[in-house]
Amino acid sequence: MSAVEVTVKQDGKEKKIWAEKTHTLLETLQKEGIFLRALCAGRGTCGKCGVHFLEASPAPADRDRAFFTRYQLEEGWRLACCTFPEKNCIIELPSDVEKNFAVLSDDIEETRYITKKGEQAKPKDEMDVRYGIAVDIGTTTLAMMLINMETKSAVDTFTDINRQRAFGADVISRIEASYSGKKKALRKCIQKQLLKGICVLTCSGKRRISRMVIAGNTTMIHLLMGYSCETLGRYPFTPVNIKTIHTSYRRLFENMVEGLEDWEIVICPGISTYVGGDIVSGIYELSLSEEKKPCVLVDLGTNGEMAVGCRNKILCASTAAGPAFEGGNIVCGTGSIPGAVCSVERTKKGISVQTIGDAPPCGICGTGVVEAISELKDWNIIDENGLMEEAYFEEGFLLSEENGGIRLFQKDVREFQLAKAAVRAGFETLLLKYGISWEEIERIYIAGGFGYSMNIRKAVNIGLFPEGSEDKVIAAGNTSLRGAARCLLDYNGVEKMESIVDQAEEIQLSGDQNFQEYYMEYIGFS
């Protein structure tokens, strides 16, 4: 037989699937729409796609031995990306902890949009109200906001982890997955999530939608539209389309929806392959193009995207920060889920940690890495070059004894140094090209969940931002989502975004001598 039956158990549920012997278990699970973390896109380097064989476990591969103890291998633990099922088997998947991923959608109580006369319109009966949906498709997360078009206010939100993470944590992994034959699977994945969000926000169709505005980075929009991603990952990195897209509910989801219901969908324009519609939406929301003095917008995710400018001009850039800011490529790293170590403090008794939701520690997220490095630097356990003391070089520094021990390793410090240096060097290069110093910047907006919960003082302490800039740094929240929401209600919103695109100039950092010099300068913690 060329295929075997695999019984999949997870969170008390059971499903039987067929697996081709020539395909890895991870590929089979992806094809069946079963989510399993694979941050390295199945290369066998992250160790996150572990599964437990309850029956008929295949012989371990070399990569299995790199991530599992001898006892775990004997118990049947294997990496799904390295495993080819040989006969009928039963596997158990770890609990889907990322279903509780803390996705930043902003407090809807603080999101109010006022009519031109400065007064909120009176609400109508539910069936007569027109609603709109704003969407932010991030590499890691999906956020949707339901807007009452009559009262100009946010009503509800829907958030979820972007399930395309099963194909890799960063945009490069998704691009490679797309042009290696998984384009349809990636598109269907995000389409299903959007339809789920629409169903939840409309109470299964009881609320009438008149318009939807979607913001996202260029890769996420390509995957949603089913465009080829082949040229995104190869020089000269040419997108298929980054202009405003006007489509509709039925055209976007095709045969996935039934009935006659239809409404307008607008997808925000982008500036380039790596400065997409999410940044344009953020610039529009913050009114950077209308400011008298220069301000900076920095979005810290798997890509470090940034813009500096005012009404005179806008420069923007993107740098490959990697997933370290979101807990990726960190040995004990995890996303922003309950139990993730998010804060680290030194006390007289040693190290004290705080977790998201005060749940038992289960890993360390991006803000936790920032704080841990800052504290260990001040404690002289990490030197100015990022080198840990010899006592911790191999075994790492113990942050919590819970869950088998949560540690910060030398590898994690190096991973974060690369991300930090890339962002800071990009920031400094943009300011140099603009012809100003950071002291002349009015405000530094940090977008996204990482910035929302980041300890600014500690981020400055390790050189992520300039010393003395604490008072200028503002956690701006999900500016991409709020920009999409604003566009829903602004008759000239699309025109204003297109004007931002025309005004903006992208600075190519790769190969830029100034960027390279700044990168080397800021890779340490001095």
Short mmCIF file of C-alpha atoms in Angstrom, two decimals:
data_model
loop_
_atom_site.label_atom_id
_atom_site.label_comp_id
_atom_site.label_asym_id
_atom_site.label_seq_id
_atom_site.Cartn_x
_atom_site.Cartn_y
_atom_site.Cartn_z
CA MET A 1 0.00 0.00 0.00
CA SER A 2 1.19 3.52 -0.80
CA ALA A 3 -0.84 5.02 2.06
CA VAL A 4 -1.42 4.13 5.69
CA GLU A 5 -4.15 5.03 8.16
CA VAL A 6 -3.16 7.48 10.89
CA THR A 7 -5.41 7.97 13.91
CA VAL A 8 -4.84 11.50 15.23
CA LYS A 9 -5.74 12.35 18.83
CA GLN A 10 -5.71 15.90 20.22
CA ASP A 11 -7.50 17.61 23.09
CA GLY A 12 -9.87 14.69 23.61
CA LYS A 13 -10.85 14.48 19.93
CA GLU A 14 -9.97 11.77 17.41
CA LYS A 15 -9.72 11.81 13.61
CA LYS A 16 -8.59 9.19 11.09
CA ILE A 17 -6.62 10.34 8.05
CA TRP A 18 -4.67 8.71 5.23
CA ALA A 19 -0.96 9.40 4.90
CA GLU A 20 1.18 8.78 1.83
CA LYS A 21 4.37 6.92 2.74
CA THR A 22 6.38 9.30 0.57
CA HIS A 23 5.13 12.39 2.44
CA THR A 24 6.24 13.53 5.87
CA LEU A 25 3.69 13.40 8.64
CA LEU A 26 3.79 17.20 8.82
CA GLU A 27 2.86 17.50 5.14
CA THR A 28 -0.06 15.13 5.67
CA LEU A 29 -1.35 17.04 8.69
CA GLN A 30 -1.11 20.32 6.76
CA LYS A 31 -3.04 18.82 3.86
CA GLU A 32 -5.77 17.70 6.27
CA GLY A 33 -5.99 21.15 7.85
CA ILE A 34 -4.65 19.94 11.20
CA PHE A 35 -2.58 22.68 12.84
CA LEU A 36 0.84 21.83 14.21
CA ARG A 37 3.54 24.39 14.94
CA ALA A 38 6.35 24.25 12.39
CA LEU A 39 8.18 27.53 12.82
CA CYS A 40 11.10 26.46 10.62
CA ALA A 41 8.73 25.37 7.81
CA GLY A 42 9.60 21.71 8.21
CA ARG A 43 13.40 21.98 7.96
CA GLY A 44 13.91 20.12 11.23
CA THR A 45 15.66 23.03 12.94
CA CYS A 46 13.10 24.42 15.42
CA GLY A 47 12.01 21.21 17.17
CA LYS A 48 8.45 22.53 17.65
CA CYS A 49 6.49 19.93 15.64
CA GLY A 50 6.85 17.03 18.08
CA VAL A 51 4.17 14.30 18.03
CA HIS A 52 3.70 11.30 20.31
CA PHE A 53 3.31 7.90 18.60
CA LEU A 54 1.08 5.72 20.76
CA GLU A 55 1.36 2.79 18.36
CA ALA A 56 3.73 1.81 15.52
CA SER A 57 6.34 4.54 15.97
CA PRO A 58 8.93 4.59 13.14
CA ALA A 59 12.66 4.51 13.83
CA PRO A 60 13.96 7.90 15.02
CA ALA A 61 15.79 10.14 12.57
CA ASP A 62 18.99 12.02 13.39
CA ARG A 63 17.01 15.25 13.91
CA ASP A 64 14.77 13.46 16.42
CA ARG A 65 17.83 12.62 18.52
CA ALA A 66 18.85 16.28 18.49
CA PHE A 67 15.62 17.40 20.19
CA PHE A 68 14.37 14.46 22.26
CA THR A 69 15.97 12.59 25.15
CA ARG A 70 16.54 8.85 24.93
CA TYR A 71 13.55 8.30 27.21
CA GLN A 72 11.31 10.45 25.00
CA LEU A 73 12.43 8.59 21.88
CA GLU A 74 11.62 5.28 23.57
CA GLU A 75 8.21 6.69 24.48
CA GLY A 76 7.55 7.39 20.80
CA TRP A 77 8.23 11.11 20.41
CA ARG A 78 9.17 12.17 16.86
CA LEU A 79 9.38 15.36 14.79
CA ALA A 80 6.49 15.37 12.32
CA CYS A 81 8.65 17.07 9.67
CA CYS A 82 11.18 14.20 9.71
CA THR A 83 8.77 11.28 10.08
CA PHE A 84 7.38 9.08 7.29
CA PRO A 85 4.64 6.77 8.65
CA GLU A 86 5.41 3.21 7.60
CA LYS A 87 2.22 1.44 8.74
CA ASN A 88 -1.13 2.12 10.38
CA CYS A 89 -0.44 4.06 13.55
CA ILE A 90 -1.93 6.16 16.34
CA ILE A 91 -0.46 9.56 17.21
CA GLU A 92 -1.25 12.14 19.85
CA LEU A 93 -0.65 15.82 19.16
CA PRO A 94 0.22 18.28 21.92
CA SER A 95 -2.64 20.47 23.09
CA ASP A 96 -3.18 23.40 20.73
CA VAL A 97 -1.84 26.01 23.17
CA GLU A 98 -1.75 28.67 20.46
CA LYS A 99 -5.55 28.77 20.33
CA ASN A 100 -5.16 31.04 23.36
CA PHE A 101 -2.53 33.23 21.68
CA ALA A 102 -2.90 36.81 22.91
CA VAL A 103 -3.68 38.72 19.72
CA LEU A 104 -3.67 42.50 19.97
CA SER A 105 -6.87 43.97 18.55
CA ASP A 106 -7.05 47.08 20.79
CA ASP A 107 -9.70 47.76 23.40
CA ILE A 108 -12.97 48.35 21.55
CA GLU A 109 -14.09 50.63 24.37
CA GLU A 110 -11.33 53.03 23.32
CA THR A 111 -12.14 52.81 19.62
CA ARG A 112 -14.77 55.38 18.75
CA TYR A 113 -15.24 57.18 15.46
CA ILE A 114 -17.14 60.47 15.42
CA THR A 115 -19.21 61.90 12.59
CA LYS A 116 -18.16 65.12 10.83
CA LYS A 117 -20.55 67.14 12.99
CA GLY A 118 -18.82 65.83 16.12
CA GLU A 119 -21.85 63.87 17.29
CA GLN A 120 -22.44 60.15 17.37
CA ALA A 121 -25.40 59.04 15.34
CA LYS A 122 -28.28 57.31 17.14
CA PRO A 123 -28.20 53.51 16.81
CA LYS A 124 -30.95 51.77 14.86
CA ASP A 125 -32.53 48.38 15.39
CA GLU A 126 -30.12 45.48 14.86
CA MET A 127 -31.63 44.35 11.54
CA ASP A 128 -31.50 47.87 10.07
CA VAL A 129 -27.92 48.67 11.05
CA ARG A 130 -25.15 48.62 8.46
CA TYR A 131 -21.88 47.10 9.68
CA GLY A 132 -18.36 47.04 8.34
CA ILE A 133 -15.44 44.76 9.14
CA ALA A 134 -11.82 45.90 9.46
CA VAL A 135 -9.16 43.21 9.11
CA ASP A 136 -5.44 42.97 9.85
CA ILE A 137 -3.77 39.87 8.45
CA GLY A 138 -0.42 39.58 10.19
CA THR A 139 2.26 36.96 9.66
CA THR A 140 1.59 35.63 13.16
CA THR A 141 -1.92 36.79 14.00
CA LEU A 142 -5.31 37.65 12.54
CA ALA A 143 -7.44 40.46 14.00
CA MET A 144 -10.90 41.55 12.86
CA MET A 145 -13.09 44.38 14.16
CA LEU A 146 -16.83 44.85 13.61
CA ILE A 147 -17.77 48.52 13.13
CA ASN A 148 -21.29 49.95 13.44
CA MET A 149 -21.40 52.21 10.39
CA GLU A 150 -24.25 54.25 11.85
CA THR A 151 -22.79 55.08 15.28
CA LYS A 152 -19.20 55.11 13.98
CA SER A 153 -18.07 52.80 16.79
CA ALA A 154 -16.46 49.40 17.28
CA VAL A 155 -18.86 46.70 18.41
CA ASP A 156 -16.88 43.46 18.63
CA THR A 157 -13.55 41.86 17.73
CA PHE A 158 -12.37 38.45 16.54
CA THR A 159 -8.76 37.38 16.95
CA ASP A 160 -6.83 34.23 16.19
CA ILE A 161 -3.37 32.92 15.49
CA ASN A 162 -2.62 32.90 11.75
CA ARG A 163 -2.83 29.18 11.08
CA GLN A 164 -0.44 29.56 8.15
CA ARG A 165 2.23 29.29 10.87
CA ALA A 166 1.95 25.56 10.20
CA PHE A 167 3.88 26.32 7.00
CA GLY A 168 6.58 28.42 8.69
CA ALA A 169 6.89 31.31 11.15
CA ASP A 170 8.15 34.01 8.77
CA VAL A 171 7.25 35.37 5.35
CA ILE A 172 10.24 33.75 3.65
CA SER A 173 9.08 30.30 4.79
CA ARG A 174 5.56 31.01 3.52
CA ILE A 175 6.88 32.28 0.19
CA GLU A 176 8.97 29.12 -0.24
CA ALA A 177 6.01 26.93 0.77
CA SER A 178 3.79 28.71 -1.75
CA TYR A 179 5.98 28.19 -4.80
CA SER A 180 6.86 24.62 -3.75
CA GLY A 181 3.27 23.50 -4.33
CA LYS A 182 1.34 24.68 -1.25
CA LYS A 183 -0.14 27.88 -2.67
CA LYS A 184 -3.73 26.56 -2.67
CA ALA A 185 -3.40 25.16 0.86
CA LEU A 186 -2.06 28.47 2.18
CA ARG A 187 -4.86 30.43 0.51
CA LYS A 188 -7.57 28.10 1.76
CA CYS A 189 -6.13 28.31 5.26
CA ILE A 190 -6.55 32.10 5.56
CA GLN A 191 -9.87 32.09 3.66
CA LYS A 192 -11.33 29.65 6.20
CA GLN A 193 -10.11 31.78 9.10
CA LEU A 194 -11.61 34.94 7.62
CA LEU A 195 -14.94 33.19 7.05
CA LYS A 196 -14.88 31.95 10.64
CA GLY A 197 -14.30 35.50 11.85
CA ILE A 198 -17.10 36.85 9.64
CA CYS A 199 -19.47 34.20 10.98
CA VAL A 200 -18.62 35.06 14.60
CA LEU A 201 -18.84 38.83 14.14
CA THR A 202 -22.13 38.71 12.21
CA CYS A 203 -23.72 36.21 14.62
CA SER A 204 -23.96 33.68 11.78
CA GLY A 205 -25.34 36.22 9.30
CA LYS A 206 -27.78 38.08 11.55
CA ARG A 207 -25.85 41.33 11.12
CA ARG A 208 -25.79 42.94 7.68
CA ILE A 209 -22.31 43.73 6.31
CA SER A 210 -21.89 46.50 3.75
CA ARG A 211 -18.10 46.77 3.47
CA MET A 212 -14.81 45.20 4.52
CA VAL A 213 -11.31 46.71 4.50
CA ILE A 214 -8.29 44.41 4.76
CA ALA A 215 -4.73 45.45 5.63
CA GLY A 216 -1.76 43.11 5.60
CA ASN A 217 1.83 42.78 4.51
CA THR A 218 2.51 42.07 0.86
CA THR A 219 3.13 38.35 1.32
CA MET A 220 -0.06 37.80 3.32
CA ILE A 221 -2.10 39.59 0.63
CA HIS A 222 -0.46 37.54 -2.13
CA LEU A 223 -1.36 34.35 -0.26
CA LEU A 224 -4.94 35.55 0.26
CA MET A 225 -5.42 36.46 -3.40
CA GLY A 226 -3.76 33.30 -4.68
CA TYR A 227 -1.00 35.25 -6.47
CA SER A 228 2.30 33.60 -7.29
CA CYS A 229 4.89 34.30 -4.58
CA GLU A 230 7.83 33.11 -6.64
CA THR A 231 9.11 36.61 -7.49
CA LEU A 232 8.67 37.84 -3.89
CA GLY A 233 11.53 35.67 -2.67
CA ARG A 234 13.93 36.19 -5.58
CA TYR A 235 15.78 39.24 -6.81
CA PRO A 236 14.58 41.83 -7.75
CA PHE A 237 11.70 40.88 -5.37
CA THR A 238 8.86 42.02 -7.63
CA PRO A 239 5.28 41.74 -6.33
CA VAL A 240 2.44 40.67 -8.60
CA ASN A 241 0.21 43.50 -7.37
CA ILE A 242 0.53 45.98 -4.50
CA LYS A 243 -2.09 48.47 -5.68
CA THR A 244 -5.47 48.89 -4.02
CA ILE A 245 -7.60 45.81 -4.70
CA HIS A 246 -11.36 46.25 -5.14
CA THR A 247 -13.18 42.94 -4.92
CA SER A 248 -16.25 41.51 -3.21
CA TYR A 249 -17.25 38.88 -0.67
CA ARG A 250 -18.35 36.38 -3.29
CA ARG A 251 -15.35 36.95 -5.59
CA LEU A 252 -12.80 36.64 -2.79
CA PHE A 253 -14.23 33.44 -1.31
CA GLU A 254 -15.63 31.96 -4.55
CA ASN A 255 -17.28 28.57 -4.00
CA MET A 256 -16.65 28.64 -0.25
CA VAL A 257 -19.81 30.74 0.33
CA GLU A 258 -23.43 30.15 -0.65
CA GLY A 259 -26.45 32.38 -1.25
CA LEU A 260 -26.79 35.78 -2.86
CA GLU A 261 -25.22 37.86 -0.10
CA ASP A 262 -22.40 40.10 -1.34
CA TRP A 263 -20.56 43.24 -0.28
CA GLU A 264 -17.56 45.36 -1.22
CA ILE A 265 -14.07 44.36 -0.04
CA VAL A 266 -11.13 46.75 -0.29
CA ILE A 267 -7.53 45.62 0.26
CA CYS A 268 -5.12 48.39 1.25
CA PRO A 269 -2.27 49.27 -1.14
CA GLY A 270 1.37 48.61 -0.29
CA ILE A 271 4.60 50.44 -0.98
CA SER A 272 6.83 47.50 -1.92
CA THR A 273 7.34 43.78 -1.44
CA TYR A 274 8.51 44.25 2.13
CA VAL A 275 6.68 47.44 3.10
CA GLY A 276 3.08 46.48 2.66
CA GLY A 277 -0.46 47.65 3.24
CA ASP A 278 -0.22 47.12 6.99
CA ILE A 279 2.41 49.88 7.24
CA VAL A 280 0.45 52.15 4.88
CA SER A 281 -2.61 51.60 7.07
CA GLY A 282 -0.56 52.43 10.17
CA ILE A 283 0.84 55.63 8.62
CA TYR A 284 -2.71 56.63 7.65
CA GLU A 285 -4.08 55.90 11.14
CA LEU A 286 -1.34 57.90 12.88
CA SER A 287 -1.60 60.75 10.33
CA LEU A 288 2.20 60.74 9.85
CA SER A 289 1.80 62.29 6.41
CA GLU A 290 0.02 65.28 8.00
CA GLU A 291 2.42 65.95 10.90
CA LYS A 292 4.52 69.12 10.96
CA LYS A 293 7.50 67.41 12.64
CA PRO A 294 8.96 63.99 11.76
CA CYS A 295 7.66 60.95 13.64
CA VAL A 296 8.71 57.30 13.42
CA LEU A 297 6.56 54.18 13.11
CA VAL A 298 8.23 50.85 13.89
CA ASP A 299 6.40 47.52 13.58
CA LEU A 300 8.35 44.81 15.39
CA GLY A 301 7.37 41.41 14.06
CA THR A 302 9.10 38.77 11.99
CA ASN A 303 10.07 41.69 9.76
CA GLY A 304 11.15 45.00 11.25
CA GLU A 305 9.20 47.48 9.14
CA MET A 306 9.60 51.19 9.79
CA ALA A 307 8.79 54.61 8.43
CA VAL A 308 9.97 58.13 9.31
CA GLY A 309 8.40 61.30 8.08
CA CYS A 310 5.84 64.09 8.17
CA ARG A 311 3.91 66.09 5.60
CA ASN A 312 7.12 66.98 3.75
CA LYS A 313 8.31 63.46 2.96
CA ILE A 314 8.18 59.84 4.18
CA LEU A 315 11.01 57.31 4.04
CA CYS A 316 10.43 53.66 4.86
CA ALA A 317 12.39 50.43 5.04
CA SER A 318 12.16 46.79 6.06
CA THR A 319 14.77 44.61 7.71
CA ALA A 320 14.72 40.88 8.33
CA ALA A 321 14.49 40.73 12.12
CA GLY A 322 13.46 37.09 12.28
CA PRO A 323 10.91 35.65 14.71
CA ALA A 324 12.86 36.30 17.95
CA PHE A 325 10.58 39.21 18.94
CA GLU A 326 7.68 36.74 18.94
CA GLY A 327 9.46 33.91 20.76
CA GLY A 328 10.54 32.12 17.59
CA ASN A 329 13.97 30.45 17.30
CA ILE A 330 14.26 30.68 21.11
CA VAL A 331 14.94 27.30 22.75
CA CYS A 332 12.19 27.69 25.37
CA GLY A 333 10.38 30.26 23.26
CA THR A 334 6.65 30.49 22.82
CA GLY A 335 4.11 32.96 21.54
CA SER A 336 2.03 35.31 23.68
CA ILE A 337 -0.02 32.59 25.33
CA PRO A 338 -1.12 32.16 28.96
CA GLY A 339 1.93 31.03 30.92
CA ALA A 340 4.49 32.71 28.67
CA VAL A 341 7.16 34.49 30.72
CA CYS A 342 6.67 38.14 29.76
CA SER A 343 8.51 39.98 32.55
CA VAL A 344 11.75 39.27 34.42
CA GLU A 345 13.02 41.13 37.49
CA ARG A 346 16.03 40.74 39.75
CA THR A 347 15.24 40.61 43.47
CA LYS A 348 17.25 40.05 46.62
CA LYS A 349 16.30 36.38 46.39
CA GLY A 350 17.27 36.04 42.74
CA ILE A 351 15.13 36.13 39.58
CA SER A 352 11.38 36.70 39.68
CA VAL A 353 9.22 36.12 36.60
CA GLN A 354 5.72 37.15 35.61
CA THR A 355 3.64 35.26 33.06
CA ILE A 356 0.75 36.18 30.79
CA GLY A 357 -2.47 35.62 32.71
CA ASP A 358 -0.42 34.65 35.79
CA ALA A 359 -0.60 31.06 34.52
CA PRO A 360 2.12 28.50 35.36
CA PRO A 361 5.25 29.21 33.25
CA CYS A 362 5.33 27.25 30.00
CA GLY A 363 7.93 29.15 27.94
CA ILE A 364 9.26 32.64 27.25
CA CYS A 365 7.85 35.16 24.77
CA GLY A 366 9.56 38.10 23.08
CA THR A 367 9.09 40.67 25.85
CA GLY A 368 10.36 38.13 28.35
CA VAL A 369 13.54 37.69 26.30
CA VAL A 370 14.09 41.48 26.26
CA GLU A 371 13.68 41.72 30.03
CA ALA A 372 15.77 38.63 30.78
CA ILE A 373 18.68 39.89 28.67
CA SER A 374 18.45 43.36 30.23
CA GLU A 375 18.52 41.96 33.78
CA LEU A 376 21.34 39.49 33.08
CA LYS A 377 23.34 42.27 31.40
CA ASP A 378 23.01 44.47 34.49
CA TRP A 379 23.92 41.44 36.63
CA ASN A 380 27.09 40.96 34.51
CA ILE A 381 25.98 37.45 33.55
CA ILE A 382 25.90 38.66 29.92
CA ASP A 383 28.77 40.89 28.84
CA GLU A 384 28.68 43.78 26.36
CA ASN A 385 29.42 41.39 23.48
CA GLY A 386 26.48 39.16 24.38
CA LEU A 387 28.59 36.36 25.86
CA MET A 388 27.15 34.55 28.88
CA GLU A 389 29.31 33.60 31.83
CA GLU A 390 30.95 30.21 31.41
CA ALA A 391 28.77 28.65 34.13
CA TYR A 392 25.66 29.27 31.96
CA PHE A 393 27.19 28.85 28.51
CA GLU A 394 26.08 25.23 28.05
CA GLU A 395 23.13 24.79 30.41
CA GLY A 396 21.62 28.28 30.10
CA PHE A 397 20.28 30.52 32.85
CA LEU A 398 17.32 29.10 34.79
CA LEU A 399 14.37 31.51 34.85
CA SER A 400 11.79 29.09 36.24
CA GLU A 401 11.83 25.49 37.40
CA GLU A 402 8.31 24.95 36.08
CA ASN A 403 7.59 22.77 33.05
CA GLY A 404 10.94 20.98 33.19
CA GLY A 405 12.90 24.22 33.56
CA ILE A 406 12.61 27.38 31.45
CA ARG A 407 16.04 28.73 30.58
CA LEU A 408 17.66 31.45 28.53
CA PHE A 409 20.52 30.01 26.48
CA GLN A 410 23.55 31.52 24.76
CA LYS A 411 21.92 30.64 21.43
CA ASP A 412 18.87 32.72 22.42
CA VAL A 413 21.01 35.74 23.24
CA ARG A 414 22.73 35.50 19.85
CA GLU A 415 19.38 35.12 18.08
CA PHE A 416 18.06 38.23 19.78
CA GLN A 417 21.25 40.19 19.08
CA LEU A 418 20.77 39.63 15.35
CA ALA A 419 17.16 40.83 15.49
CA LYS A 420 17.96 43.82 17.70
CA ALA A 421 20.91 44.93 15.58
CA ALA A 422 18.87 44.71 12.38
CA VAL A 423 16.06 46.88 13.76
CA ARG A 424 18.34 49.47 15.37
CA ALA A 425 20.55 49.68 12.27
CA GLY A 426 17.48 50.15 10.07
CA PHE A 427 16.21 52.86 12.41
CA GLU A 428 19.53 54.73 12.37
CA THR A 429 19.94 54.37 8.59
CA LEU A 430 16.49 55.84 7.95
CA LEU A 431 17.25 58.83 10.17
CA LEU A 432 20.59 59.35 8.39
CA LYS A 433 18.91 59.26 4.96
CA TYR A 434 16.23 61.64 6.20
CA GLY A 435 18.90 64.03 7.44
CA ILE A 436 17.88 64.24 11.10
CA SER A 437 18.97 62.88 14.48
CA TRP A 438 16.67 61.00 16.83
CA GLU A 439 16.55 64.08 19.08
CA GLU A 440 14.63 65.85 16.29
CA ILE A 441 11.99 63.12 16.21
CA GLU A 442 8.68 64.17 17.77
CA ARG A 443 7.40 60.66 18.60
CA ILE A 444 8.45 57.03 18.11
CA TYR A 445 5.38 54.82 17.64
CA ILE A 446 5.85 51.09 18.31
CA ALA A 447 3.10 49.09 16.63
CA GLY A 448 1.98 45.56 17.38
CA GLY A 449 1.62 43.33 20.41
CA PHE A 450 5.34 43.28 21.16
CA GLY A 451 5.51 47.04 21.53
CA TYR A 452 2.25 47.14 23.48
CA SER A 453 3.63 45.11 26.38
CA MET A 454 7.34 45.94 26.08
CA ASN A 455 9.27 47.52 28.95
CA ILE A 456 10.69 50.55 27.14
CA ARG A 457 13.38 51.22 29.74
CA LYS A 458 14.79 47.71 29.35
CA ALA A 459 14.56 47.86 25.57
CA VAL A 460 16.65 51.05 25.68
CA ASN A 461 19.03 49.40 28.15
CA ILE A 462 19.98 46.72 25.63
CA GLY A 463 20.20 49.16 22.71
CA LEU A 464 16.99 48.45 20.82
CA PHE A 465 16.23 52.18 20.97
CA PRO A 466 18.51 55.18 21.56
CA GLU A 467 19.48 56.07 25.11
CA GLY A 468 17.32 58.92 26.38
CA SER A 469 14.43 58.22 24.00
CA GLU A 470 12.10 56.67 26.60
CA ASP A 471 9.81 59.70 26.77
CA LYS A 472 9.30 59.71 23.00
CA VAL A 473 8.38 56.04 22.63
CA ILE A 474 4.63 55.34 22.46
CA ALA A 475 3.02 51.89 22.34
CA ALA A 476 0.60 52.47 19.46
CA GLY A 477 -1.23 49.13 19.46
CA ASN A 478 -2.55 47.55 16.28
CA THR A 479 -2.24 50.55 13.96
CA SER A 480 -2.86 48.37 10.90
CA LEU A 481 -6.27 47.24 12.19
CA ARG A 482 -7.25 50.73 13.35
CA GLY A 483 -6.20 52.19 10.00
CA ALA A 484 -8.45 49.68 8.22
CA ALA A 485 -11.29 50.62 10.59
CA ARG A 486 -10.76 54.32 9.91
CA CYS A 487 -10.78 53.66 6.16
CA LEU A 488 -14.16 51.94 6.51
CA LEU A 489 -15.68 55.21 7.69
CA ASP A 490 -13.64 57.70 5.69
CA TYR A 491 -15.12 58.38 2.27
CA ASN A 492 -11.68 59.47 1.06
CA GLY A 493 -9.76 56.80 3.02
CA VAL A 494 -8.57 54.80 0.01
CA GLU A 495 -7.52 57.97 -1.79
CA LYS A 496 -5.52 59.09 1.27
CA MET A 497 -3.74 55.71 1.48
CA GLU A 498 -2.85 55.87 -2.20
CA SER A 499 -1.48 59.37 -1.62
CA ILE A 500 0.75 57.99 1.15
CA VAL A 501 2.05 55.33 -1.26
CA ASP A 502 2.86 58.01 -3.83
CA GLN A 503 4.61 60.15 -1.21
CA ALA A 504 6.67 57.37 0.39
CA GLU A 505 10.15 56.40 -0.74
CA GLU A 506 11.62 53.03 0.20
CA ILE A 507 15.26 52.82 1.30
CA GLN A 508 16.89 49.50 0.36
CA LEU A 509 18.93 48.41 3.36
CA SER A 510 20.52 45.32 1.85
CA GLY A 511 23.92 46.33 0.53
CA ASP A 512 23.74 49.78 2.15
CA GLN A 513 27.15 50.54 3.67
CA ASN A 514 25.70 52.70 6.45
CA PHE A 515 23.31 49.92 7.44
CA GLN A 516 26.14 47.40 7.59
CA GLU A 517 28.22 49.68 9.80
CA TYR A 518 25.32 50.40 12.13
CA TYR A 519 24.55 46.68 12.27
CA MET A 520 28.03 45.88 13.54
CA GLU A 521 27.90 48.81 15.98
CA TYR A 522 24.65 47.74 17.59
CA ILE A 523 25.03 43.98 17.67
CA GLY A 524 26.50 44.19 21.17
CA PHE A 525 25.01 45.55 24.39
CA SER A 526 27.51 48.29 25.18
#
